[in-house]
């Protein structure tokens, strides 16, 4: 009997050995597709902003907060490459959003730039 714990299986081996049911595959497919749509929308920011602006003229647009999917289980091996590509896409989208935010902050700073104090000038019209 050894005092050392038994070595754990690697993550890749564990993923490959887990049975994947069709419902789990479908949930992963839907979750990845939703995240890809969101990242694509963020990368197409000017068009998305124009649409958002147009919508707000007619009705209030509610922005949904993201909530992690439930009961996905471990990522099936068949989606590993897709998940890596999605992570790269999300990084590009995050950089694009950060740049857009910096642009807006710069524009707002230009709008709220303090003006020079102007001293009032009085003209004596009476005499």
XYZ file of C-alpha atoms in Angstrom:
127
model
C 0.000 0.000 0.000
C 1.449 3.319 -1.114
C 1.237 6.546 0.869
C 1.224 8.572 -2.331
C -2.049 9.437 -3.999
C -2.783 7.873 -7.326
C -2.017 10.210 -10.216
C -5.007 11.952 -11.735
C -5.895 11.482 -15.354
C -5.080 14.318 -17.711
C -7.923 16.619 -18.686
C -7.796 15.469 -22.321
C -8.022 11.830 -21.346
C -10.917 12.561 -19.003
C -12.811 14.409 -21.728
C -12.290 11.608 -24.206
C -13.470 8.967 -21.776
C -16.656 10.730 -20.701
C -19.786 9.651 -22.515
C -21.399 12.512 -24.418
C -25.136 12.399 -24.905
C -26.977 14.128 -27.727
C -28.641 16.642 -25.407
C -25.263 17.731 -24.043
C -23.938 18.168 -27.583
C -26.999 20.240 -28.474
C -26.595 22.477 -25.384
C -22.928 23.038 -26.191
C -23.772 23.745 -29.838
C -26.389 26.349 -28.824
C -24.140 27.955 -26.213
C -21.161 28.255 -28.545
C -23.367 29.620 -31.336
C -24.819 32.298 -29.024
C -21.348 33.359 -27.879
C -20.146 33.487 -31.499
C -23.113 35.692 -32.478
C -22.362 38.080 -29.615
C -18.677 38.301 -30.530
C -19.513 38.822 -34.214
C -21.928 41.609 -33.253
C -19.223 43.261 -31.154
C -16.769 43.094 -34.058
C -19.339 44.734 -36.329
C -19.797 47.500 -33.786
C -20.588 50.478 -36.068
C -23.463 48.623 -37.725
C -24.662 47.334 -34.368
C -24.533 50.828 -32.874
C -26.508 52.280 -35.789
C -29.155 49.619 -35.330
C -29.228 50.220 -31.590
C -29.576 53.980 -32.128
C -32.374 53.442 -34.638
C -34.184 51.125 -32.226
C -33.915 53.562 -29.332
C -35.597 56.239 -31.400
C -38.696 54.079 -31.658
C -38.653 52.042 -28.472
C -36.485 51.337 -25.487
C -33.927 48.634 -26.161
C -33.153 46.364 -23.256
C -29.632 45.033 -23.034
C -29.556 41.498 -21.695
C -26.891 40.581 -19.223
C -25.027 37.397 -19.949
C -25.678 34.449 -17.715
C -23.599 31.308 -17.984
C -25.415 28.301 -19.381
C -26.379 25.653 -16.882
C -25.867 21.915 -17.026
C -23.439 21.905 -19.926
C -21.026 19.445 -18.435
C -17.450 19.190 -19.673
C -16.633 20.486 -23.140
C -16.903 17.604 -25.639
C -13.707 16.933 -27.543
C -15.394 17.679 -30.875
C -15.888 21.320 -29.774
C -12.361 21.998 -28.467
C -11.070 23.668 -31.651
C -14.283 25.658 -32.010
C -13.964 26.846 -28.400
C -10.364 27.938 -29.053
C -11.454 29.863 -32.141
C -14.262 31.428 -30.110
C -11.796 32.519 -27.419
C -9.699 34.228 -30.100
C -12.806 35.870 -31.564
C -13.823 37.111 -28.111
C -10.359 38.576 -27.537
C -10.626 40.519 -30.804
C -14.127 41.659 -29.859
C -12.946 42.792 -26.418
C -10.123 44.787 -28.023
C -12.597 46.337 -30.482
C -14.974 47.285 -27.667
C -12.115 48.791 -25.641
C -11.058 50.882 -28.648
C -14.645 52.021 -29.252
C -14.991 52.960 -25.602
C -11.752 54.963 -25.740
C -13.064 56.778 -28.839
C -16.303 57.683 -27.067
C -14.440 58.829 -23.963
C -12.245 61.037 -26.170
C -15.308 62.516 -27.894
C -16.972 63.186 -24.539
C -13.822 64.847 -23.246
C -13.852 67.125 -26.293
C -17.472 68.055 -25.645
C -16.895 68.848 -22.001
C -13.595 70.666 -22.398
C -13.558 73.576 -19.966
C -13.826 76.923 -21.656
C -11.598 79.824 -20.945
C -12.901 82.148 -18.307
C -14.080 85.288 -20.059
C -13.951 88.493 -18.078
C -17.030 90.642 -18.564
C -16.476 93.874 -20.424
C -18.687 96.829 -19.600
C -19.194 99.790 -21.853
C -20.237 103.051 -20.248
C -23.061 104.225 -22.490
C -24.352 106.934 -20.163
C -21.347 108.868 -20.038
